[in-house]
Every structure is written in C-alpha cells, then in structure tokens.
mmCIF file of C-alpha atoms in Angstrom:
data_model
loop_
_atom_site.group_PDB
_atom_site.id
_atom_site.type_symbol
_atom_site.label_atom_id
_atom_site.label_comp_id
_atom_site.label_asym_id
_atom_site.label_seq_id
_atom_site.Cartn_x
_atom_site.Cartn_y
_atom_site.Cartn_z
ATOM 1 C CA UNK Y 1 34.690 60.099 97.671
ATOM 2 C CA UNK Y 2 36.137 61.516 100.966
ATOM 3 C CA UNK Y 3 39.049 63.904 100.905
ATOM 4 C CA UNK Y 4 41.125 65.226 103.808
ATOM 5 C CA UNK Y 5 41.669 68.954 104.041
ATOM 6 C CA UNK Y 6 44.885 70.125 105.836
ATOM 7 C CA UNK Y 7 45.257 73.552 107.232
ATOM 8 C CA UNK Y 8 48.722 74.998 108.075
ATOM 9 C CA UNK Y 9 49.900 78.242 109.718
ATOM 10 C CA UNK Y 10 47.309 80.750 110.410
ATOM 11 C CA UNK Y 11 44.719 78.825 108.639
ATOM 12 C CA UNK Y 12 44.668 76.195 111.436
ATOM 13 C CA UNK Y 13 44.027 78.745 114.050
ATOM 14 C CA UNK Y 14 41.490 80.445 111.950
ATOM 15 C CA UNK Y 15 39.588 77.076 111.369
ATOM 16 C CA UNK Y 16 40.257 75.892 114.865
ATOM 17 C CA UNK Y 17 41.335 72.554 113.354
ATOM 18 C CA UNK Y 18 44.346 71.244 111.454
ATOM 19 C CA UNK Y 19 42.358 68.971 109.254
ATOM 20 C CA UNK Y 20 38.842 67.725 108.329
ATOM 21 C CA UNK Y 21 37.223 65.409 106.077
ATOM 22 C CA UNK Y 22 34.718 66.228 103.492
ATOM 23 C CA UNK Y 23 32.865 64.681 100.714
ATOM 24 C CA UNK Y 24 32.894 66.789 97.674
ATOM 25 C CA UNK Y 25 30.294 66.600 94.927
ATOM 26 C CA UNK Y 26 31.491 65.469 91.478
ATOM 27 C CA UNK Y 27 32.852 68.108 89.215
ATOM 28 C CA UNK Y 28 34.092 70.246 92.284
ATOM 29 C CA UNK Y 29 37.273 72.391 91.615
ATOM 30 C CA UNK Y 30 39.903 72.979 94.136
ATOM 31 C CA UNK Y 31 38.860 76.605 94.129
ATOM 32 C CA UNK Y 32 35.165 75.464 94.883
ATOM 33 C CA UNK Y 33 36.501 73.888 98.086
ATOM 34 C CA UNK Y 34 38.433 76.711 99.231
ATOM 35 C CA UNK Y 35 35.400 79.056 98.939
ATOM 36 C CA UNK Y 36 33.243 76.389 100.704
ATOM 37 C CA UNK Y 37 35.882 76.081 103.511
ATOM 38 C CA UNK Y 38 36.001 79.928 103.618
ATOM 39 C CA UNK Y 39 32.147 79.919 104.267
ATOM 40 C CA UNK Y 40 32.295 77.178 106.971
ATOM 41 C CA UNK Y 41 35.294 78.686 108.842
ATOM 42 C CA UNK Y 42 34.371 82.388 109.273
ATOM 43 C CA UNK Y 43 35.552 85.763 108.487
ATOM 44 C CA UNK Y 44 39.255 85.487 109.513
ATOM 45 C CA UNK Y 45 39.589 82.280 107.390
ATOM 46 C CA UNK Y 46 38.089 83.759 104.510
ATOM 47 C CA UNK Y 47 40.256 86.922 104.582
ATOM 48 C CA UNK Y 48 43.401 84.585 104.409
ATOM 49 C CA UNK Y 49 42.308 82.687 101.389
ATOM 50 C CA UNK Y 50 40.235 85.217 99.463
ATOM 51 C CA UNK Y 51 41.081 88.641 98.014
ATOM 52 C CA UNK Y 52 38.519 91.364 98.298
ATOM 53 C CA UNK Y 53 37.399 90.640 94.850
ATOM 54 C CA UNK Y 54 36.604 87.050 95.849
ATOM 55 C CA UNK Y 55 39.361 85.358 93.857
ATOM 56 C CA UNK Y 56 41.713 83.110 95.595
ATOM 57 C CA UNK Y 57 44.835 84.954 97.010
ATOM 58 C CA UNK Y 58 47.816 84.200 94.873
ATOM 59 C CA UNK Y 59 50.058 83.741 97.845
ATOM 60 C CA UNK Y 60 48.044 80.722 99.170
ATOM 61 C CA UNK Y 61 49.864 77.648 98.211
ATOM 62 C CA UNK Y 62 47.860 74.620 97.643
ATOM 63 C CA UNK Y 63 48.941 70.956 97.435
ATOM 64 C CA UNK Y 64 46.995 67.951 95.955
ATOM 65 C CA UNK Y 65 48.360 64.743 97.124
ATOM 66 C CA UNK Y 66 51.813 66.297 97.250
ATOM 67 C CA UNK Y 67 51.889 68.342 94.157
ATOM 68 C CA UNK Y 68 51.409 72.112 94.205
ATOM 69 C CA UNK Y 69 48.531 73.245 92.235
ATOM 70 C CA UNK Y 70 48.878 76.548 90.307
ATOM 71 C CA UNK Y 71 45.410 76.662 88.705
ATOM 72 C CA UNK Y 72 42.942 75.739 91.504
ATOM 73 C CA UNK Y 73 40.003 77.229 89.412
ATOM 74 C CA UNK Y 74 40.594 74.733 86.560
ATOM 75 C CA UNK Y 75 41.452 71.585 88.628
ATOM 76 C CA UNK Y 76 38.578 69.305 89.179
ATOM 77 C CA UNK Y 77 38.923 66.745 91.910
ATOM 78 C CA UNK Y 78 39.310 63.380 90.651
ATOM 79 C CA UNK Y 79 38.090 60.004 92.293
ATOM 80 C CA UNK Y 80 41.653 59.193 93.334
ATOM 81 C CA UNK Y 81 42.253 62.511 95.056
ATOM 82 C CA UNK Y 82 42.818 61.961 98.833
ATOM 83 C CA UNK Y 83 44.368 64.956 100.410
ATOM 84 C CA UNK Y 84 44.570 68.703 99.948
ATOM 85 C CA UNK Y 85 47.042 70.956 102.014
ATOM 86 C CA UNK Y 86 46.358 74.670 102.215
ATOM 87 C CA UNK Y 87 49.564 76.714 103.126
ATOM 88 C CA UNK Y 88 49.223 80.288 103.761
ATOM 89 C CA UNK Y 89 52.543 82.363 103.581
ATOM 90 C CA UNK Y 90 54.664 82.094 106.762
ATOM 91 C CA UNK Y 91 57.998 84.037 107.532
ATOM 92 C CA UNK Y 92 58.663 83.427 111.160
ATOM 93 C CA UNK Y 93 62.332 83.812 111.632
ATOM 94 C CA UNK B 1 92.683 72.229 102.023
ATOM 95 C CA UNK B 2 92.294 70.671 105.507
ATOM 96 C CA UNK B 3 94.663 71.134 108.288
ATOM 97 C CA UNK B 4 95.447 68.473 110.889
ATOM 98 C CA UNK B 5 93.477 70.414 113.258
ATOM 99 C CA UNK B 6 90.450 70.149 110.877
ATOM 100 C CA UNK B 7 90.878 66.595 110.534
ATOM 101 C CA UNK B 8 90.726 66.250 114.376
ATOM 102 C CA UNK B 9 87.750 68.478 114.759
ATOM 103 C CA UNK B 10 85.725 66.943 112.174
ATOM 104 C CA UNK B 11 86.762 63.227 112.524
ATOM 105 C CA UNK B 12 83.300 61.958 113.305
ATOM 106 C CA UNK B 13 81.673 63.648 110.157
ATOM 107 C CA UNK B 14 84.651 62.750 107.987
ATOM 108 C CA UNK B 15 83.632 59.117 108.581
ATOM 109 C CA UNK B 16 80.075 59.628 106.880
ATOM 110 C CA UNK B 17 80.070 57.615 103.798
ATOM 111 C CA UNK B 18 80.312 59.892 100.593
ATOM 112 C CA UNK B 19 81.475 62.961 102.799
ATOM 113 C CA UNK B 20 85.284 62.749 103.407
ATOM 114 C CA UNK B 21 87.833 65.459 102.883
ATOM 115 C CA UNK B 22 86.303 67.003 99.722
ATOM 116 C CA UNK B 23 83.099 67.722 101.256
ATOM 117 C CA UNK B 24 84.763 69.220 104.541
ATOM 118 C CA UNK B 25 87.107 71.363 102.127
ATOM 119 C CA UNK B 26 84.045 72.494 100.363
ATOM 120 C CA UNK B 27 82.280 73.752 103.617
ATOM 121 C CA UNK B 28 85.536 75.291 104.579
ATOM 122 C CA UNK B 29 85.817 77.380 101.554
ATOM 123 C CA UNK B 30 82.174 78.476 101.890
ATOM 124 C CA UNK B 31 80.937 81.912 102.822
ATOM 125 C CA UNK B 32 77.277 81.945 104.157
ATOM 126 C CA UNK B 33 75.263 84.962 104.541
ATOM 127 C CA UNK B 34 72.599 84.613 107.302
ATOM 128 C CA UNK B 35 69.870 87.261 107.473
ATOM 129 C CA UNK B 36 69.046 87.589 111.023
ATOM 130 C CA UNK B 37 70.284 85.454 113.893
ATOM 131 C CA UNK B 38 67.142 85.098 115.940
ATOM 132 C CA UNK B 39 65.120 81.979 116.422
ATOM 133 C CA UNK B 40 65.909 80.460 113.189
ATOM 134 C CA UNK B 41 69.121 82.183 112.044
ATOM 135 C CA UNK B 42 70.973 81.606 115.362
ATOM 136 C CA UNK B 43 70.668 77.753 115.648
ATOM 137 C CA UNK B 44 71.397 77.584 111.734
ATOM 138 C CA UNK B 45 74.559 79.717 112.341
ATOM 139 C CA UNK B 46 75.523 77.366 115.216
ATOM 140 C CA UNK B 47 75.165 74.267 113.107
ATOM 141 C CA UNK B 48 77.045 75.740 110.216
ATOM 142 C CA UNK B 49 79.873 76.485 112.390
ATOM 143 C CA UNK B 50 79.681 72.996 113.952
ATOM 144 C CA UNK B 51 79.948 71.510 110.453
ATOM 145 C CA UNK B 52 82.939 73.735 109.622
ATOM 146 C CA UNK B 53 81.595 76.437 107.423
ATOM 147 C CA UNK B 54 84.471 78.775 106.470
ATOM 148 C CA UNK B 55 83.030 82.170 106.941
ATOM 149 C CA UNK B 56 79.642 83.594 108.295
ATOM 150 C CA UNK B 57 78.188 86.910 107.591
ATOM 151 C CA UNK B 58 75.576 87.671 109.946
ATOM 152 C CA UNK B 59 73.139 90.592 109.388
ATOM 153 C CA UNK B 60 70.697 91.617 112.008
ATOM 154 C CA UNK B 61 69.759 95.028 113.391
ATOM 155 C CA UNK B 62 68.811 95.986 116.805
ATOM 156 C CA UNK B 63 69.671 94.979 120.438
ATOM 157 C CA UNK B 64 68.638 91.972 122.461
ATOM 158 C CA UNK B 65 65.380 92.240 124.410
ATOM 159 C CA UNK B 66 64.224 90.165 127.314
ATOM 160 C CA UNK B 67 61.312 88.575 125.129
ATOM 161 C CA UNK B 68 64.033 87.292 122.505
ATOM 162 C CA UNK B 69 65.333 84.759 125.171
ATOM 163 C CA UNK B 70 62.897 81.983 124.526
ATOM 164 C CA UNK B 71 64.286 81.229 120.980
ATOM 165 C CA UNK B 72 67.530 83.226 120.323
ATOM 166 C CA UNK B 73 69.927 80.723 121.757
ATOM 167 C CA UNK B 74 73.062 82.496 120.714
ATOM 168 C CA UNK B 75 72.362 85.174 123.323
ATOM 169 C CA UNK B 76 72.040 85.205 127.083
ATOM 170 C CA UNK B 77 70.297 87.430 129.676
ATOM 171 C CA UNK B 78 73.538 89.492 130.390
ATOM 172 C CA UNK B 79 73.525 90.444 126.585
ATOM 173 C CA UNK B 80 70.259 92.337 126.876
ATOM 174 C CA UNK B 81 70.564 95.838 125.203
ATOM 175 C CA UNK B 82 73.603 94.805 123.249
ATOM 176 C CA UNK B 83 73.631 94.344 119.467
ATOM 177 C CA UNK B 84 72.383 90.934 118.680
ATOM 178 C CA UNK B 85 75.045 90.266 115.975
ATOM 179 C CA UNK B 86 77.902 91.058 118.552
ATOM 180 C CA UNK B 87 76.326 88.692 121.087
ATOM 181 C CA UNK B 88 75.986 85.771 118.219
ATOM 182 C CA UNK B 89 79.649 86.566 117.232
ATOM 183 C CA UNK B 90 80.767 86.253 120.827
ATOM 184 C CA UNK B 91 78.971 82.759 121.294
ATOM 185 C CA UNK B 92 80.112 81.443 117.798
ATOM 186 C CA UNK B 93 83.731 82.538 118.388
ATOM 187 C CA UNK B 94 83.853 80.770 121.695
ATOM 188 C CA UNK B 95 82.541 77.705 120.035
ATOM 189 C CA UNK B 96 84.830 77.715 116.865
ATOM 190 C CA UNK B 97 87.516 80.500 117.027
ATOM 191 C CA UNK B 98 88.803 79.309 113.643
ATOM 192 C CA UNK B 99 85.640 80.264 111.765
ATOM 193 C CA UNK B 100 85.685 83.908 110.225
ATOM 194 C CA UNK B 101 82.647 85.810 111.335
ATOM 195 C CA UNK B 102 81.657 89.207 109.941
ATOM 196 C CA UNK B 103 78.896 91.127 111.561
ATOM 197 C CA UNK B 104 76.342 93.524 109.900
ATOM 198 C CA UNK B 105 74.554 95.420 112.554
ATOM 199 C CA UNK B 106 71.597 96.002 110.301
ATOM 200 C CA UNK B 107 68.912 94.168 108.585
ATOM 201 C CA UNK B 108 68.848 93.352 104.940
ATOM 202 C CA UNK B 109 67.715 96.303 102.936
ATOM 203 C CA UNK B 110 67.918 97.745 99.409
ATOM 204 C CA UNK B 111 71.050 99.567 100.359
ATOM 205 C CA UNK B 112 73.034 96.463 101.251
ATOM 206 C CA UNK B 113 71.555 93.329 99.718
ATOM 207 C CA UNK B 114 73.301 93.169 96.383
ATOM 208 C CA UNK B 115 76.706 93.741 98.061
ATOM 209 C CA UNK B 116 76.165 91.196 100.863
ATOM 210 C CA UNK B 117 74.577 88.574 98.524
ATOM 211 C CA UNK B 118 77.557 89.224 96.254
ATOM 212 C CA UNK B 119 80.033 88.222 98.908
ATOM 213 C CA UNK B 120 78.300 85.109 99.842
ATOM 214 C CA UNK B 121 78.307 81.654 98.224
ATOM 215 C CA UNK B 122 75.119 80.542 99.898
ATOM 216 C CA UNK B 123 72.330 82.750 101.495
ATOM 217 C CA UNK B 124 69.837 81.808 104.394
ATOM 218 C CA UNK B 125 66.773 83.714 104.743
ATOM 219 C CA UNK B 126 65.720 83.878 108.184
ATOM 220 C CA UNK B 127 64.055 87.132 108.342
ATOM 221 C CA UNK B 128 60.558 87.616 109.867
ATOM 222 C CA UNK B 129 59.292 90.042 107.047
ATOM 223 C CA UNK B 130 58.646 89.300 103.525
ATOM 224 C CA UNK B 131 60.116 92.436 102.296
ATOM 225 C CA UNK B 132 63.637 91.210 103.391
ATOM 226 C CA UNK B 133 63.132 87.676 101.995
ATOM 227 C CA UNK B 134 61.927 89.064 98.634
ATOM 228 C CA UNK B 135 65.062 91.359 98.521
ATOM 229 C CA UNK B 136 67.310 88.282 99.019
ATOM 230 C CA UNK B 137 65.369 86.221 96.695
ATOM 231 C CA UNK B 138 65.862 88.919 94.025
ATOM 232 C CA UNK B 139 69.607 89.234 94.414
ATOM 233 C CA UNK B 140 69.988 85.479 94.590
ATOM 234 C CA UNK B 141 68.390 85.060 91.262
ATOM 235 C CA UNK B 142 70.200 88.016 89.723
ATOM 236 C CA UNK B 143 73.592 86.761 90.995
ATOM 237 C CA UNK B 144 72.864 83.111 90.568
ATOM 238 C CA UNK B 145 73.304 82.153 94.306
ATOM 239 C CA UNK B 146 71.568 79.326 96.183
ATOM 240 C CA UNK B 147 69.100 80.504 98.912
ATOM 241 C CA UNK B 148 67.727 78.315 101.612
ATOM 242 C CA UNK B 149 64.373 79.815 102.650
ATOM 243 C CA UNK B 150 63.043 78.598 105.933
ATOM 244 C CA UNK B 151 60.174 79.693 107.975
ATOM 245 C CA UNK B 152 58.019 78.799 110.812
ATOM 246 C CA UNK B 153 54.846 79.759 112.610
ATOM 247 C CA UNK B 154 53.424 78.098 115.622
ATOM 248 C CA UNK B 155 54.201 74.337 115.384
ATOM 249 C CA UNK B 156 54.506 74.443 111.583
ATOM 250 C CA UNK B 157 57.916 74.847 109.759
ATOM 251 C CA UNK B 158 58.844 74.875 106.128
ATOM 252 C CA UNK B 159 62.178 74.811 104.048
ATOM 253 C CA UNK B 160 62.735 75.555 100.518
ATOM 254 C CA UNK B 161 66.140 75.155 98.818
ATOM 255 C CA UNK B 162 66.251 77.497 95.909
ATOM 256 C CA UNK B 163 68.664 77.161 93.041
ATOM 257 C CA UNK B 164 67.896 79.903 90.540
ATOM 258 C CA UNK B 165 66.882 78.537 87.013
ATOM 259 C CA UNK B 166 66.486 75.087 88.494
ATOM 260 C CA UNK B 167 63.920 75.443 91.114
ATOM 261 C CA UNK B 168 61.052 77.919 91.884
ATOM 262 C CA UNK B 169 62.068 81.037 93.492
ATOM 263 C CA UNK B 170 60.353 82.775 96.236
ATOM 264 C CA UNK B 171 58.532 84.941 93.754
ATOM 265 C CA UNK B 172 57.325 81.895 91.899
ATOM 266 C CA UNK B 173 55.636 80.629 95.376
ATOM 267 C CA UNK B 174 54.434 84.102 96.339
ATOM 268 C CA UNK B 175 53.800 86.511 93.346
ATOM 269 C CA UNK B 176 52.468 89.254 95.660
ATOM 270 C CA UNK B 177 53.649 90.452 99.117
ATOM 271 C CA UNK B 178 51.475 88.691 101.494
ATOM 272 C CA UNK B 179 49.158 91.161 103.220
ATOM 273 C CA UNK B 180 48.287 89.277 106.162
ATOM 274 C CA UNK B 181 51.668 88.058 107.654
ATOM 275 C CA UNK B 182 52.618 89.943 111.018
ATOM 276 C CA UNK B 183 55.973 90.643 112.357
ATOM 277 C CA UNK B 184 55.033 88.784 115.689
ATOM 278 C CA UNK B 185 54.202 85.229 115.437
ATOM 279 C CA UNK B 186 53.655 82.438 118.066
ATOM 280 C CA UNK B 187 56.990 80.601 118.454
ATOM 281 C CA UNK B 188 58.597 78.048 120.688
ATOM 282 C CA UNK B 189 62.433 77.991 120.360
ATOM 283 C CA UNK B 190 62.487 74.328 120.069
ATOM 284 C CA UNK B 191 60.418 74.509 116.869
ATOM 285 C CA UNK B 192 62.526 77.217 115.190
ATOM 286 C CA UNK B 193 65.747 75.394 116.097
ATOM 287 C CA UNK B 194 64.165 72.314 114.604
ATOM 288 C CA UNK B 195 63.413 74.201 111.320
ATOM 289 C CA UNK B 196 66.943 75.623 111.464
ATOM 290 C CA UNK B 197 68.582 72.286 111.725
ATOM 291 C CA UNK B 198 66.686 71.130 108.599
ATOM 292 C CA UNK B 199 67.889 74.312 106.794
ATOM 293 C CA UNK B 200 71.458 73.535 107.769
ATOM 294 C CA UNK B 201 71.191 70.106 106.595
ATOM 295 C CA UNK B 202 69.742 70.982 103.228
ATOM 296 C CA UNK B 203 72.726 73.514 102.710
ATOM 297 C CA UNK B 204 75.170 70.985 103.569
ATOM 298 C CA UNK B 205 73.664 68.440 101.231
ATOM 299 C CA UNK B 206 73.525 71.102 98.427
ATOM 300 C CA UNK B 207 77.047 72.381 98.874
ATOM 301 C CA UNK B 208 78.846 69.065 99.367
ATOM 302 C CA UNK B 209 76.492 66.469 97.324
ATOM 303 C CA UNK B 210 76.764 64.051 100.323
ATOM 304 C CA UNK B 211 72.900 63.398 99.647
ATOM 305 C CA UNK B 212 70.409 64.968 97.427
ATOM 306 C CA UNK B 213 68.988 68.295 98.688
ATOM 307 C CA UNK B 214 65.289 68.657 98.246
ATOM 308 C CA UNK B 215 65.277 70.605 95.121
ATOM 309 C CA UNK B 216 61.866 71.618 93.536
ATOM 310 C CA UNK B 217 60.349 70.690 97.011
ATOM 311 C CA UNK B 218 58.946 72.360 100.019
ATOM 312 C CA UNK B 219 59.899 70.423 103.172
ATOM 313 C CA UNK B 220 56.905 70.773 105.703
ATOM 314 C CA UNK B 221 57.627 70.134 109.422
ATOM 315 C CA UNK B 222 54.636 69.558 111.759
ATOM 316 C CA UNK B 223 56.064 69.805 115.176
ATOM 317 C CA UNK B 224 52.757 69.031 116.809
ATOM 318 C CA UNK B 225 52.390 65.619 115.101
ATOM 319 C CA UNK B 226 56.242 65.145 114.298
ATOM 320 C CA UNK B 227 55.317 64.559 110.775
ATOM 321 C CA UNK B 228 57.771 65.695 108.157
ATOM 322 C CA UNK B 229 56.538 65.792 104.595
ATOM 323 C CA UNK B 230 57.308 67.416 101.364
ATOM 324 C CA UNK B 231 55.347 68.827 98.394
ATOM 325 C CA UNK B 232 56.535 69.265 95.020
ATOM 326 C CA UNK B 233 56.521 72.940 93.932
ATOM 327 C CA UNK B 234 56.579 74.256 90.390
ATOM 328 C CA UNK B 235 58.335 77.312 88.723
ATOM 329 C CA UNK B 236 55.863 80.053 87.343
ATOM 330 C CA UNK B 237 56.203 80.679 83.548
ATOM 331 C CA UNK B 238 55.177 84.211 84.324
ATOM 332 C CA UNK B 239 57.453 84.759 87.263
ATOM 333 C CA UNK B 240 58.923 88.236 86.716
ATOM 334 C CA UNK B 241 62.284 87.270 88.254
ATOM 335 C CA UNK B 242 63.441 83.936 87.109
ATOM 336 C CA UNK B 243 61.230 83.040 84.009
ATOM 337 C CA UNK B 244 64.032 83.972 81.831
ATOM 338 C CA UNK B 245 66.485 81.541 83.397
#
C-alpha cells in the first residue's frame, strides 16, 4: 500500500517538500505516521507536530482522503487510504 | 430596495441566474465587519464594495509602512505614516461613494469585539494573530453571527465559512492557541488577494444563497500548483464554545 503525505504551511518548509510517498506497515495508525515523519524531517518539523510530552499537537489538522481526522491515535490506515494532508495552523492576514 | 442607480451599477451581476434583485438587496442591507485591511482584508473589502455591500466596518490599528506595499492594495506610497483604515476608506470611497464605511483605528481587542460584532451581520477574520481570531470567533458564536475565517502562509491559503451551531467554529479546529505561529509570515500580494477573493465569494454565496457556501468544509488553496481542494471538517463534542448549540 502506498500513501501520499501532503504538507502545508510551515510543515512544507520544515520538511523541505510539499509531499512524499510512503508504504506504511499494516496496522499503522495516523499518529504513528506523524511520529515517523517527525523522526525523518528533523527538529523543526517535530516541534510543529508534537507537544513537549510527545503527544500530537491538538492544533495540527489532519485530513485522510478529504475528511478531517479527530482521533489520529485510533485511526488505523486501511488498504483503501490514498492521501493524508497535514495542516499546521496558519493566520496570515 | 434597489435604486435605479443600483440597477445600473450592478446590471452585469443582476444577470447571474439565481441572483437578481433580491440577492442584490440582501447585499445592500448587509453590514460587514472586517478585522484588518491588510493583504487579505484590503482586497476583500474591495470585492465586497464591488459587489454592493451596504456598509463596511474596518478595524485596523497602526499606520502604513513601506513593507506593507507588496500586498496592501488599498494603500499607496503617499499614504506611508498615515492610519491604514483612513487610507482604506479613501480608496474605497473613491471606488464606491455610496457605500457607508466606518473606520475603527484599532485592532480587535477584548474591549471592542463584542460591540463591533454586535453591529455586523457578517464578520471577516483577516487578522495575523490567533488571539484576535479567537476573540471574533467567540463573539460570533455568542451572538450567532456568521464568520468567514481566511488565512494564508507562503503559497498556501485556506477559507472556512463558520455558521455557529451548524459548522465547526474556530475553536473546534484549534482547541488551543497555536504556539508556533509568528506575526511575520512569507506572503505575495497575489496570494493573499486570491484567498481574499475566495472569502468574498463564500460570503456572497452565504448571504444571498445564489450558490451553496462551503459549510462544514475548509477550502484549501495551493497557489504553487493552482490546486483548490476542500476537506470536510467536523465539530468537536467537547468544544467549550459551540458544543451547546
């Protein structure tokens, strides 16, 4: 299974890319993917997605195939999952 | 009630199927509060004026600076050092003298937000700080006023039409104050104007019913690829502001 990860806002700058494709293992949750991305993309990316206690930041919006996910620790990626979008909060006016 | 002058001014949009005089009259009777008239709020105010909004309340503190001029298109170089809202008023009044414009030379704050939201039919949130956005969201929920939240960063933009009790509010999306957002952000004026125009369109749809507004959705603009997508967003059962609605 291949899934595309899309990064917006400050995350795209921290990751130095707007998207990447990965092949998650069966049973992977969305929170697992966020933590793996944080490990791949360095300190600034990790700071944006993870709170100091290691939990996902409540202000990080995540959409799976166009639907917001509110419980990323509990959602296991299905075979049909295609695209995850990560949206850090922005307020540029 | 439209005047003959209104019918001449808005003739081309009165031809839009499903729009017509009732929609134009609805815009004319609407008061819109715009928080800050910078890169987003400026072109947004201009588009609302173009569409025939009845009254604009513009709230923005401070004076125009040289580094505002890449995006704040209601201003010009000879305005530098003058209050932004007065520059915006001059430009808008030259464009549409018949539109009532009230200027508030300060930013949204706990001291003024309830009164300003109370006098508006719709609120546009174009502030660069979450503290202001949350104040407007809180009052819009408390007073049951629609809020169009729009924001941008770099080539990314997003617009969220909020109808209290029907859609997620801003606190549903961001339960805590984002601690990594900074006042200064990378911005091209063309991107902020693009986002502003989408926000204006969502408001016109919401006010007039000429087409469905994107309720319960966040519109995502990627000006780098020119993709516009939407994600479905959800209310929070534990939202401290809107869960009771």
